[in-house]
Coordinates of C-alpha atoms and ligand atoms in Angstrom, one line a residue:
X1 CA 12.3 16.6 -15.6
X2 CA 9.1 15.5 -17.8
X3 CA 6.9 14.3 -15.3
X4 CA 4.3 12.9 -17.6
X5 CA 3.7 9.3 -16.9
X6 CA 1.7 7.4 -19.6
X7 CA -1.0 5.1 -18.1
X8 CA -2.4 2.7 -20.5
X9 CA -6.1 2.4 -20.1
X10 CA -6.0 -1.4 -20.9
X11 CA -3.2 -2.5 -18.8
X12 CA -4.4 -5.7 -16.8
X13 CA -5.1 -4.9 -13.0
X14 CA -2.0 -5.1 -10.9
X15 CA -3.9 -6.7 -8.1
X16 CA -7.4 -8.4 -8.1
X17 CA -9.7 -10.4 -6.0
X18 CA -12.5 -12.9 -7.0
X19 CA -15.0 -14.3 -4.6
X20 CA -12.5 -13.7 -1.7
X21 CA -13.4 -15.1 1.6
X22 CA -11.3 -15.1 4.8
X23 CA -12.7 -16.8 7.7
X24 CA -10.9 -16.8 11.2
X25 CA -11.9 -19.2 13.7
X26 CA -14.8 -22.0 13.4
X27 CA -18.2 -22.9 14.3
X28 CA -20.0 -20.4 16.4
X29 CA -16.8 -18.4 16.8
X30 CA -16.4 -17.8 13.1
X31 CA -15.8 -14.3 11.8
X32 CA -15.8 -13.4 8.3
X33 CA -13.4 -11.0 7.7
X34 CA -13.6 -11.0 3.9
X35 CA -17.1 -12.0 2.6
X36 CA -17.0 -12.7 -1.2
X37 CA -14.6 -9.7 -2.4
X38 CA -14.5 -8.8 -6.0
X39 CA -12.3 -6.0 -6.9
X40 CA -9.8 -4.7 -9.3
X41 CA -6.7 -2.5 -8.5
X42 CA -5.4 -0.4 -11.6
X43 CA -1.9 -0.4 -12.4
X44 CA 0.0 3.2 -12.1
X45 CA -2.8 4.0 -9.7
X46 CA -2.9 5.1 -6.4
X47 CA -6.2 3.4 -4.5
X48 CA -7.2 3.6 -1.0
X49 CA -8.9 1.0 0.7
X50 CA -11.2 2.7 3.4
X51 CA -13.8 1.3 5.7
X52 CA -14.6 1.3 9.6
X53 CA -12.5 -0.6 12.1
X54 CA -12.9 -4.1 11.7
X55 CA -14.2 -4.0 8.1
X56 CA -11.5 -6.4 6.8
X57 CA -9.1 -3.9 5.3
X58 CA -6.0 -5.4 6.7
X59 CA -7.2 -8.6 5.9
X60 CA -7.7 -7.8 2.4
X61 CA -4.3 -6.3 2.2
X62 CA -2.7 -9.0 3.8
X63 CA -4.1 -11.7 1.4
X64 CA -3.7 -9.5 -1.7
X65 CA 0.2 -8.9 -0.8
X66 CA 0.9 -12.9 0.1
X67 CA 1.2 -12.2 3.6
X68 CA -1.9 -14.4 4.7
X69 CA -3.9 -17.4 3.1
X70 CA -7.3 -16.8 1.8
X71 CA -10.0 -19.2 3.0
X72 CA -11.6 -19.3 -0.7
X73 CA -11.6 -17.4 -3.9
X74 CA -8.5 -16.1 -5.9
X75 CA -6.3 -13.3 -5.6
X76 CA -4.1 -12.3 -8.4
X77 CA -0.9 -10.1 -8.7
X78 CA -0.6 -9.2 -12.0
X79 CA -1.4 -12.6 -14.0
X80 CA -0.2 -14.7 -11.0
X81 CA -2.6 -16.4 -9.0
X82 CA -1.1 -16.0 -5.6
X83 CA -3.8 -18.1 -4.0
X84 CA -2.4 -20.8 -5.8
X85 CA 1.0 -20.4 -4.7
X86 CA 3.0 -22.6 -2.0
X87 CA 5.1 -21.1 0.8
X88 CA 8.4 -20.8 -1.2
X89 CA 6.6 -19.2 -4.1
X90 CA 4.9 -16.8 -1.8
X91 CA 7.9 -15.9 -0.1
X92 CA 9.9 -15.1 -3.5
X93 CA 6.9 -13.1 -4.7
X94 CA 6.7 -10.9 -1.5
X95 CA 10.6 -10.2 -1.9
X96 CA 10.6 -9.7 -5.7
X97 CA 7.2 -8.1 -6.6
X98 CA 5.7 -6.7 -3.6
X99 CA 6.7 -3.5 -1.4
X100 CA 5.4 -2.9 2.1
X101 CA 4.7 0.3 4.1
X102 CA 3.5 -0.3 7.9
X103 CA 2.2 2.1 10.2
X104 CA 5.0 1.3 12.5
X105 CA 7.9 2.3 10.0
X106 CA 9.8 -1.2 10.7
X107 CA 13.0 0.3 10.0
X108 CA 16.3 -1.8 11.5
X109 CA 17.5 0.6 14.1
X110 CA 21.3 -0.5 13.7
X111 CA 21.3 0.6 10.1
X112 CA 21.5 4.0 8.3
X113 CA 18.9 5.5 6.2
X114 CA 20.6 4.2 3.1
X115 CA 21.5 0.8 4.4
X116 CA 17.5 0.6 5.3
X117 CA 16.5 1.7 2.0
X118 CA 19.1 -0.7 -0.1
X119 CA 18.1 -3.6 2.4
X120 CA 15.6 -5.2 -0.2
X121 CA 18.3 -5.3 -2.9
X122 CA 20.7 -6.7 -0.4
X123 CA 18.3 -9.5 0.2
X124 CA 17.4 -10.2 -3.1
X125 CA 21.2 -10.2 -4.4
X126 CA 20.1 -7.6 -6.8
X127 CA 22.5 -4.4 -8.1
X128 CA 21.7 -0.9 -7.1
X129 CA 20.3 1.2 -9.6
X130 CA 21.8 4.4 -8.4
X131 CA 19.9 6.8 -10.7
X132 CA 16.8 5.1 -9.1
X133 CA 18.0 5.6 -5.8
X134 CA 19.0 9.3 -6.3
X135 CA 15.5 10.0 -7.7
X136 CA 13.8 8.4 -4.7
X137 CA 16.1 10.1 -2.3
X138 CA 15.4 13.3 -4.0
X139 CA 11.8 12.8 -4.6
X140 CA 11.4 11.7 -0.8
X141 CA 13.7 14.9 0.2
X142 CA 16.3 12.5 2.1
X143 CA 19.4 13.7 0.8
X144 CA 20.6 15.2 3.9
X145 CA 19.5 12.1 6.2
X146 CA 21.2 9.3 4.6
X147 CA 24.0 8.3 7.1
X148 CA 21.2 9.0 10.0
X149 CA 20.0 6.2 11.9
X150 CA 16.2 5.5 12.7
X151 CA 16.4 7.1 16.1
X152 CA 18.2 10.4 14.7
X153 CA 15.0 10.8 12.4
X154 CA 11.5 12.1 12.8
X155 CA 8.5 9.9 12.6
X156 CA 7.8 11.6 9.0
X157 CA 11.5 10.8 8.1
X158 CA 11.4 7.5 9.0
X159 CA 8.1 7.0 7.1
X160 CA 10.0 8.5 4.1
X161 CA 12.6 6.1 4.4
X162 CA 10.4 3.1 4.7
X163 CA 8.9 4.4 1.3
X164 CA 12.0 4.4 -0.4
X165 CA 12.9 1.0 0.7
X166 CA 9.5 -0.3 -0.5
X167 CA 10.1 1.4 -3.7
X168 CA 13.6 0.4 -4.4
X169 CA 13.4 -2.7 -6.0
X170 CA 10.5 -1.1 -8.3
X171 CA 7.9 -3.9 -7.0
X172 CA 4.6 -4.3 -9.1
X173 CA 2.7 -2.8 -6.0
X174 CA 3.3 -1.2 -2.9
X175 CA 0.9 -2.1 -0.1
X176 CA 0.8 0.4 2.8
X177 CA -1.5 -0.2 5.7
X178 CA -2.2 3.0 7.8
X179 CA 1.1 4.7 6.7
X180 CA 0.0 7.9 8.5
X181 CA -1.5 6.1 11.5
X182 CA 1.7 7.2 13.8
X183 CA 2.3 10.4 12.4
X184 CA 1.2 14.0 13.2
X185 CA -1.2 15.2 10.5
X186 CA 1.6 17.8 8.8
X187 CA 4.2 14.9 8.3
X188 CA 1.2 12.6 7.6
X189 CA 0.1 14.9 4.6
X190 CA 4.1 15.0 3.7
X191 CA 3.8 11.2 3.5
X192 CA 0.8 11.0 1.6
X193 CA 2.1 13.7 -1.1
X194 CA 5.1 11.6 -1.5
X195 CA 3.0 8.7 -2.1
X196 CA 0.9 10.5 -4.5
X197 CA 4.0 11.7 -6.4
X198 CA 5.5 8.4 -6.6
X199 CA 2.4 7.4 -8.4
X200 CA 2.2 10.6 -10.5
X201 CA 5.8 11.0 -11.3
X202 CA 7.3 7.9 -10.9
X203 CA 4.7 5.4 -12.5
X204 CA 4.3 3.0 -9.3
X205 CA 1.2 1.3 -8.2
X206 CA 0.4 1.8 -4.6
X207 CA -2.9 0.2 -2.4
X208 CA -3.3 2.1 0.7
X209 CA -5.5 0.9 3.5
X210 CA -6.8 3.8 5.8
X211 CA -9.6 4.7 8.1
X212 CA -9.0 8.3 7.7
X213 CA -11.2 10.3 5.1
X214 CA -8.5 13.1 4.5
X215 CA -5.8 10.5 3.7
X216 CA -8.0 8.5 1.5
X217 CA -8.8 11.8 -0.6
X218 CA -5.0 11.9 -1.6
X219 CA -5.7 8.7 -3.5
X220 CA -7.2 8.4 -7.3
X221 CA -9.8 6.2 -6.2
X222 CA -11.4 4.9 -3.0
X223 CA -12.7 1.4 -2.4
X224 CA -15.0 1.1 0.5
X225 CA -15.2 -2.1 2.8
X226 CA -18.0 -2.8 5.4
X227 CA -18.4 -6.2 7.0
X228 CA -16.0 -7.8 4.6
X229 CA -17.6 -6.9 1.6
X230 CA -17.2 -4.1 -1.1
X231 CA -19.6 -1.4 -0.2
X232 CA -18.8 1.5 -2.3
X233 CA -16.2 2.8 -5.2
X234 CA -15.3 6.6 -5.5
X235 CA -13.5 8.1 -8.2
X236 CA -11.4 11.4 -7.9
X237 CA -12.2 11.6 -4.0
X238 CA -12.2 14.5 -1.9
X239 CA -12.4 14.6 1.9
X240 CA -16.1 15.4 1.4
X241 CA -17.1 12.7 -1.0
X242 CA -15.2 10.3 1.2
X243 CA -17.3 11.1 4.4
X244 CA -20.4 11.3 2.6
X245 CA -19.7 7.7 1.2
X246 CA -19.1 6.9 4.7
X247 CA -22.3 8.3 6.1
X248 CA -24.0 6.7 3.3
X249 CA -22.7 3.3 4.5
X250 CA -23.7 3.9 8.3
X251 CA -27.1 5.3 7.2
X252 CA -28.1 2.5 4.7
X253 CA -26.0 -0.4 6.2
X254 CA -26.1 -1.5 2.7
X255 CA -24.0 -1.2 -0.6
X256 CA -23.4 2.7 -1.7
X257 CA -24.1 3.0 -5.4
X258 CA -22.1 5.7 -7.0
Ligands
ADP1 N1 -5.9 -13.2 13.4 C1 -7.2 -13.0 13.6 N2 -7.8 -13.7 14.2 C2 -9.1 -13.6 14.9 N3 -9.9 -12.6 14.0 C3 -9.3 -11.7 13.2 C4 -8.0 -11.8 13.0 N4 -7.4 -10.8 12.4 C5 -8.8 -10.0 12.3 N5 -9.6 -10.4 12.6 C6 -11.1 -10.0 12.6 O1 -11.2 -9.9 11.2 C7 -12.3 -8.5 11.2 C8 -11.4 -7.7 10.2 O2 -10.0 -7.3 10.9 P1 -9.1 -6.4 10.0 O3 -8.8 -6.9 8.7 O4 -7.9 -6.2 11.0 O5 -10.0 -4.9 9.9 P2 -9.6 -3.4 9.9 O6 -8.3 -3.6 9.2 O7 -10.6 -3.0 8.6 O8 -9.6 -2.8 10.9 C9 -12.5 -8.2 12.5 O9 -13.7 -8.3 12.9 C10 -11.0 -9.0 13.3 O10 -11.6 -8.7 14.8
MG2 MG1 -6.4 -2.9 10.0

């Protein structure tokens, strides 16, 4: 198989935020979870959003994915301004254009692995592209597991099913929130390798939230958040460069300049 995926450099971002804010609560109790975020996420790239606990990673992902409303500013998926959409349009956008991978797998326990993977197509009334299904199953090493129910699978296998499910409808972007948070380090490494392969070999776009420098280093780029603001940006990260970035954040308590 030719595994080269052509990635044009002038493609518009798959996802972006401008002056994005999210405030929880009001008055003295107000929490500025996002405080004026400007960021672009390239199509065909694997980007990690990293930062300390409470820095706004999950909130940013939820607003970018249309799971949560912003307080002000704009979020776009491709050229669709999702911060301007009503509930019905948001529901359709999440169903048709976005894939999700969560820390807790979120598979349906009474369905087999295959049924779980095909669920998004079922819900959308979309036909199954068998070639794509087979490619995902092969890439994710799930060929021997398709008739198993989630309770008969290891955590790593369940998360690989969840990844196949997130990719089956070829969404514009897959958002993953701490996808290795419930896995031992070996299964975690496996899942991260599969996420990277789905970008490099299958041309997908993945935005992954993590607080783990080793996990972040699997990405093509790391965007760092601190106190609801963009605080750093690392291309071709290694665990060492990500750790250095985090240390710099702590030491300076102000934006890191590359
Ligand atoms: N539903 C909520 N209600 C009130 N505060 C929230 C809510 N969700 C998140 N927060 C607050 O917003 C900030 C950012 O949270 P979050 O995005 O979950 O951070 P992270 O994912 O980086 O740990 C934190 O201070 C958190 O306590
Ligand atoms: Mg979080």
